[in-house]
Amino acid sequence: MWNPFSSLQPQDRIVEQATHPLTDLVQAALLYYEESGIKIEFSRNRLHLMRPCVGQSFARMRDGSSYKDLKKLIADGRLVAKLYNPRDFPEIERIFEMAICGLRKYRKKTYSDHKDAKAMIEKVISGLNTAKMLYSPSNVILNDPLWSEQEWDLECSGQEAESEEDRQLRNIWEKEELEEFVRKAAFVWNNRKNKTPIVKSQCLGKKGELEALINSKVELYKCVFKQKLKHLATNGQPSHARV
């Protein structure tokens, strides 16, 4: 699989183990939807999402509202990247650029498969965007003298004041949905590292040991993110706690 951090210099490279929460979530999100049948390739600043048969044509999405939602997600994602770790921002930005390109492209066929592909791409972007709400203005920005609520609005809306519709879009992810994604992402990430076969029923979660494994990873992510939020609120600079 393409490594989004492969272009970093050796001295700047983030270790490949689960030591960087945002990296893990991004990679786990891509892995999770790869397992669902979407092939992900990256080349020349373009993200190609396709079914197992390579070379299928894609059409640009013509839904204006969807494109507006997409611009909103990319703005929020960039801001999260800046807050999280400025050093990683250029590489993380590429990931979100991949996402914005991906949502604008989906399979144009006479059957309903293109709708499924579009839905998958939207979920990938939502997965990449899960960290966003952890850095919401109420938690961090308003406590940081370098940022005001107005500046947040300008950043998120592309130099325009945030509308009520945009504000609702920004709050669309509820706590339960975020936790559900982290559960799935953590499960896929752990199993890929352990080279354990993944089946659909497992991705939905089971009782017993599997659930305990997922829960432990979720709690681990929560702990790290809380530490970062506390550090940001106190010092206005990202911490570099490792998982």
PDB file of C-alpha atoms in Angstrom, residues 71-219:
ATOM      1  CA  LYS A  71     -14.464  22.155   0.240  1.00  0.00           C
ATOM      2  CA  LYS A  72     -15.616  22.385   3.845  1.00  0.00           C
ATOM      3  CA  LEU A  73     -14.030  19.068   4.749  1.00  0.00           C
ATOM      4  CA  ILE A  74     -10.744  19.906   3.085  1.00  0.00           C
ATOM      5  CA  ALA A  75     -10.527  23.252   4.922  1.00  0.00           C
ATOM      6  CA  ASP A  76     -11.209  21.633   8.270  1.00  0.00           C
ATOM      7  CA  GLY A  77      -8.733  18.869   7.526  1.00  0.00           C
ATOM      8  CA  ARG A  78      -5.969  21.312   6.690  1.00  0.00           C
ATOM      9  CA  LEU A  79      -6.572  23.219   9.885  1.00  0.00           C
ATOM     10  CA  VAL A  80      -6.371  20.033  11.935  1.00  0.00           C
ATOM     11  CA  ALA A  81      -3.093  19.191  10.230  1.00  0.00           C
ATOM     12  CA  LYS A  82      -1.654  22.594  11.088  1.00  0.00           C
ATOM     13  CA  LEU A  83      -2.680  22.307  14.717  1.00  0.00           C
ATOM     14  CA  TYR A  84      -1.560  18.733  15.050  1.00  0.00           C
ATOM     15  CA  ASN A  85       2.002  18.945  13.853  1.00  0.00           C
ATOM     16  CA  PRO A  86       3.257  21.721  11.529  1.00  0.00           C
ATOM     17  CA  ARG A  87       6.178  19.565  10.426  1.00  0.00           C
ATOM     18  CA  ASP A  88       3.801  16.964   9.000  1.00  0.00           C
ATOM     19  CA  PHE A  89       1.463  19.471   7.361  1.00  0.00           C
ATOM     20  CA  PRO A  90       2.740  19.214   3.754  1.00  0.00           C
ATOM     21  CA  GLU A  91       2.360  15.432   3.717  1.00  0.00           C
ATOM     22  CA  ILE A  92      -0.982  15.441   5.528  1.00  0.00           C
ATOM     23  CA  GLU A  93      -2.230  18.073   3.105  1.00  0.00           C
ATOM     24  CA  ARG A  94      -1.529  15.675   0.260  1.00  0.00           C
ATOM     25  CA  ILE A  95      -3.778  13.110   1.918  1.00  0.00           C
ATOM     26  CA  PHE A  96      -6.654  15.561   2.067  1.00  0.00           C
ATOM     27  CA  GLU A  97      -5.963  16.629  -1.515  1.00  0.00           C
ATOM     28  CA  MET A  98      -6.296  12.963  -2.429  1.00  0.00           C
ATOM     29  CA  ALA A  99      -9.619  12.864  -0.633  1.00  0.00           C
ATOM     30  CA  ILE A 100     -10.989  15.959  -2.346  1.00  0.00           C
ATOM     31  CA  CYS A 101     -10.022  14.555  -5.720  1.00  0.00           C
ATOM     32  CA  GLY A 102     -11.511  11.184  -4.834  1.00  0.00           C
ATOM     33  CA  LEU A 103     -14.928  12.498  -3.896  1.00  0.00           C
ATOM     34  CA  ARG A 104     -15.175  14.371  -7.174  1.00  0.00           C
ATOM     35  CA  LYS A 105     -14.652  11.168  -9.100  1.00  0.00           C
ATOM     36  CA  TYR A 106     -16.796   8.071  -9.051  1.00  0.00           C
ATOM     37  CA  ARG A 107     -17.764   5.316 -11.431  1.00  0.00           C
ATOM     38  CA  LYS A 108     -20.227   6.336 -14.125  1.00  0.00           C
ATOM     39  CA  LYS A 109     -22.170   3.193 -14.996  1.00  0.00           C
ATOM     40  CA  THR A 110     -25.715   2.252 -15.927  1.00  0.00           C
ATOM     41  CA  TYR A 111     -26.148   0.243 -12.731  1.00  0.00           C
ATOM     42  CA  SER A 112     -26.052   1.383  -9.122  1.00  0.00           C
ATOM     43  CA  ASP A 113     -22.430   0.431  -8.454  1.00  0.00           C
ATOM     44  CA  HIS A 114     -21.255   4.022  -8.923  1.00  0.00           C
ATOM     45  CA  LYS A 115     -23.465   5.059  -6.007  1.00  0.00           C
ATOM     46  CA  ASP A 116     -21.781   2.474  -3.809  1.00  0.00           C
ATOM     47  CA  ALA A 117     -18.363   3.721  -4.864  1.00  0.00           C
ATOM     48  CA  LYS A 118     -19.371   7.306  -4.142  1.00  0.00           C
ATOM     49  CA  ALA A 119     -20.600   6.319  -0.691  1.00  0.00           C
ATOM     50  CA  MET A 120     -17.342   4.506   0.034  1.00  0.00           C
ATOM     51  CA  ILE A 121     -15.294   7.541  -0.987  1.00  0.00           C
ATOM     52  CA  GLU A 122     -17.394   9.781   1.223  1.00  0.00           C
ATOM     53  CA  LYS A 123     -16.769   7.425   4.139  1.00  0.00           C
ATOM     54  CA  VAL A 124     -13.032   7.509   3.498  1.00  0.00           C
ATOM     55  CA  ILE A 125     -13.101  11.291   3.686  1.00  0.00           C
ATOM     56  CA  SER A 126     -15.206  11.178   6.824  1.00  0.00           C
ATOM     57  CA  GLY A 127     -12.660   8.804   8.304  1.00  0.00           C
ATOM     58  CA  LEU A 128      -9.799  11.139   7.482  1.00  0.00           C
ATOM     59  CA  ASN A 129     -11.819  13.909   9.081  1.00  0.00           C
ATOM     60  CA  THR A 130     -12.575  12.201  12.410  1.00  0.00           C
ATOM     61  CA  ALA A 131      -9.842  14.078  14.253  1.00  0.00           C
ATOM     62  CA  LYS A 132     -11.406  17.401  13.247  1.00  0.00           C
ATOM     63  CA  MET A 133     -14.057  17.494  15.943  1.00  0.00           C
ATOM     64  CA  LEU A 134     -11.432  16.814  18.582  1.00  0.00           C
ATOM     65  CA  TYR A 135      -9.962  20.196  17.711  1.00  0.00           C
ATOM     66  CA  SER A 136     -13.252  22.114  17.672  1.00  0.00           C
ATOM     67  CA  PRO A 137     -13.256  25.790  18.716  1.00  0.00           C
ATOM     68  CA  SER A 138     -14.963  25.026  22.021  1.00  0.00           C
ATOM     69  CA  ASN A 139     -12.136  22.659  22.990  1.00  0.00           C
ATOM     70  CA  VAL A 140      -9.028  24.358  21.695  1.00  0.00           C
ATOM     71  CA  ILE A 141      -9.245  27.345  19.398  1.00  0.00           C
ATOM     72  CA  LEU A 142     -11.014  29.744  21.733  1.00  0.00           C
ATOM     73  CA  ASN A 143      -8.463  28.957  24.439  1.00  0.00           C
ATOM     74  CA  ASP A 144      -5.602  29.788  22.101  1.00  0.00           C
ATOM     75  CA  PRO A 145      -4.757  33.518  21.851  1.00  0.00           C
ATOM     76  CA  LEU A 146      -3.450  32.882  18.329  1.00  0.00           C
ATOM     77  CA  TRP A 147      -6.899  31.903  17.087  1.00  0.00           C
ATOM     78  CA  SER A 148     -10.298  33.563  17.352  1.00  0.00           C
ATOM     79  CA  GLU A 149     -13.681  32.138  16.415  1.00  0.00           C
ATOM     80  CA  GLN A 150     -13.787  34.497  13.442  1.00  0.00           C
ATOM     81  CA  GLU A 151     -10.425  33.238  12.225  1.00  0.00           C
ATOM     82  CA  TRP A 152     -11.672  29.656  12.544  1.00  0.00           C
ATOM     83  CA  ASP A 153     -14.721  30.558  10.449  1.00  0.00           C
ATOM     84  CA  LEU A 154     -12.571  32.175   7.770  1.00  0.00           C
ATOM     85  CA  GLU A 155     -10.212  29.209   7.653  1.00  0.00           C
ATOM     86  CA  CYS A 156     -13.001  26.656   7.388  1.00  0.00           C
ATOM     87  CA  SER A 157     -15.072  28.463   4.788  1.00  0.00           C
ATOM     88  CA  GLY A 158     -12.333  29.480   2.393  1.00  0.00           C
ATOM     89  CA  GLN A 159     -12.028  33.171   3.351  1.00  0.00           C
ATOM     90  CA  GLU A 160     -15.791  33.601   3.799  1.00  0.00           C
ATOM     91  CA  ALA A 161     -17.698  33.782   7.068  1.00  0.00           C
ATOM     92  CA  GLU A 162     -19.115  30.414   8.072  1.00  0.00           C
ATOM     93  CA  SER A 163     -22.840  30.095   7.341  1.00  0.00           C
ATOM     94  CA  GLU A 164     -25.317  28.310   9.575  1.00  0.00           C
ATOM     95  CA  GLU A 165     -25.437  25.491   7.018  1.00  0.00           C
ATOM     96  CA  ASP A 166     -21.659  25.131   7.170  1.00  0.00           C
ATOM     97  CA  ARG A 167     -21.781  25.192  10.951  1.00  0.00           C
ATOM     98  CA  GLN A 168     -24.276  22.332  10.928  1.00  0.00           C
ATOM     99  CA  LEU A 169     -22.085  20.390   8.507  1.00  0.00           C
ATOM    100  CA  ARG A 170     -19.127  20.854  10.838  1.00  0.00           C
ATOM    101  CA  ASN A 171     -21.111  19.335  13.706  1.00  0.00           C
ATOM    102  CA  ILE A 172     -22.524  16.402  11.754  1.00  0.00           C
ATOM    103  CA  TRP A 173     -20.337  13.797  13.424  1.00  0.00           C
ATOM    104  CA  GLU A 174     -21.808  12.639  16.715  1.00  0.00           C
ATOM    105  CA  LYS A 175     -19.706  11.006  19.417  1.00  0.00           C
ATOM    106  CA  GLU A 176     -21.113   7.526  18.714  1.00  0.00           C
ATOM    107  CA  GLU A 177     -20.266   7.725  15.013  1.00  0.00           C
ATOM    108  CA  LEU A 178     -16.716   8.835  15.750  1.00  0.00           C
ATOM    109  CA  GLU A 179     -16.187   5.987  18.187  1.00  0.00           C
ATOM    110  CA  GLU A 180     -17.650   3.501  15.722  1.00  0.00           C
ATOM    111  CA  PHE A 181     -15.182   4.552  13.055  1.00  0.00           C
ATOM    112  CA  VAL A 182     -12.217   4.414  15.414  1.00  0.00           C
ATOM    113  CA  ARG A 183     -13.299   0.937  16.447  1.00  0.00           C
ATOM    114  CA  LYS A 184     -13.334  -0.278  12.861  1.00  0.00           C
ATOM    115  CA  ALA A 185     -10.155   1.551  11.910  1.00  0.00           C
ATOM    116  CA  ALA A 186      -8.257   0.281  14.931  1.00  0.00           C
ATOM    117  CA  PHE A 187      -9.419  -3.269  14.270  1.00  0.00           C
ATOM    118  CA  VAL A 188      -8.304  -3.228  10.641  1.00  0.00           C
ATOM    119  CA  TRP A 189      -5.006  -1.547  11.522  1.00  0.00           C
ATOM    120  CA  ASN A 190      -4.178  -4.100  14.210  1.00  0.00           C
ATOM    121  CA  ASN A 191      -5.108  -7.038  12.031  1.00  0.00           C
ATOM    122  CA  ARG A 192      -3.176  -5.789   9.015  1.00  0.00           C
ATOM    123  CA  LYS A 193      -0.078  -5.446  11.182  1.00  0.00           C
ATOM    124  CA  ASN A 194      -0.637  -8.970  12.515  1.00  0.00           C
ATOM    125  CA  LYS A 195      -1.454 -10.290   9.020  1.00  0.00           C
ATOM    126  CA  THR A 196      -4.755 -11.674  10.245  1.00  0.00           C
ATOM    127  CA  PRO A 197      -7.382 -12.344   7.548  1.00  0.00           C
ATOM    128  CA  ILE A 198     -10.260  -9.889   7.675  1.00  0.00           C
ATOM    129  CA  VAL A 199     -13.860 -10.867   7.015  1.00  0.00           C
ATOM    130  CA  LYS A 200     -16.909  -8.656   6.836  1.00  0.00           C
ATOM    131  CA  SER A 201     -18.464  -9.925  10.047  1.00  0.00           C
ATOM    132  CA  GLN A 202     -15.291  -9.156  11.971  1.00  0.00           C
ATOM    133  CA  CYS A 203     -15.241  -5.561  10.740  1.00  0.00           C
ATOM    134  CA  LEU A 204     -18.654  -5.079  12.318  1.00  0.00           C
ATOM    135  CA  GLY A 205     -17.316  -6.212  15.683  1.00  0.00           C
ATOM    136  CA  LYS A 206     -17.780  -9.278  17.894  1.00  0.00           C
ATOM    137  CA  LYS A 207     -18.054 -10.010  21.578  1.00  0.00           C
ATOM    138  CA  GLY A 208     -15.289 -11.225  23.847  1.00  0.00           C
ATOM    139  CA  GLU A 209     -11.621 -10.923  22.971  1.00  0.00           C
ATOM    140  CA  LEU A 210     -12.131  -9.090  19.700  1.00  0.00           C
ATOM    141  CA  GLU A 211     -14.284  -6.430  21.320  1.00  0.00           C
ATOM    142  CA  ALA A 212     -11.778  -6.067  24.160  1.00  0.00           C
ATOM    143  CA  LEU A 213      -8.993  -5.532  21.617  1.00  0.00           C
ATOM    144  CA  ILE A 214     -10.933  -2.825  19.806  1.00  0.00           C
ATOM    145  CA  ASN A 215     -12.008  -1.139  23.022  1.00  0.00           C
ATOM    146  CA  SER A 216      -8.435  -0.994  24.278  1.00  0.00           C
ATOM    147  CA  LYS A 217      -7.276   0.683  21.077  1.00  0.00           C
ATOM    148  CA  VAL A 218     -10.137   3.165  21.145  1.00  0.00           C
ATOM    149  CA  GLU A 219      -9.328   4.111  24.718  1.00  0.00           C
TER     150      GLU A 219
END
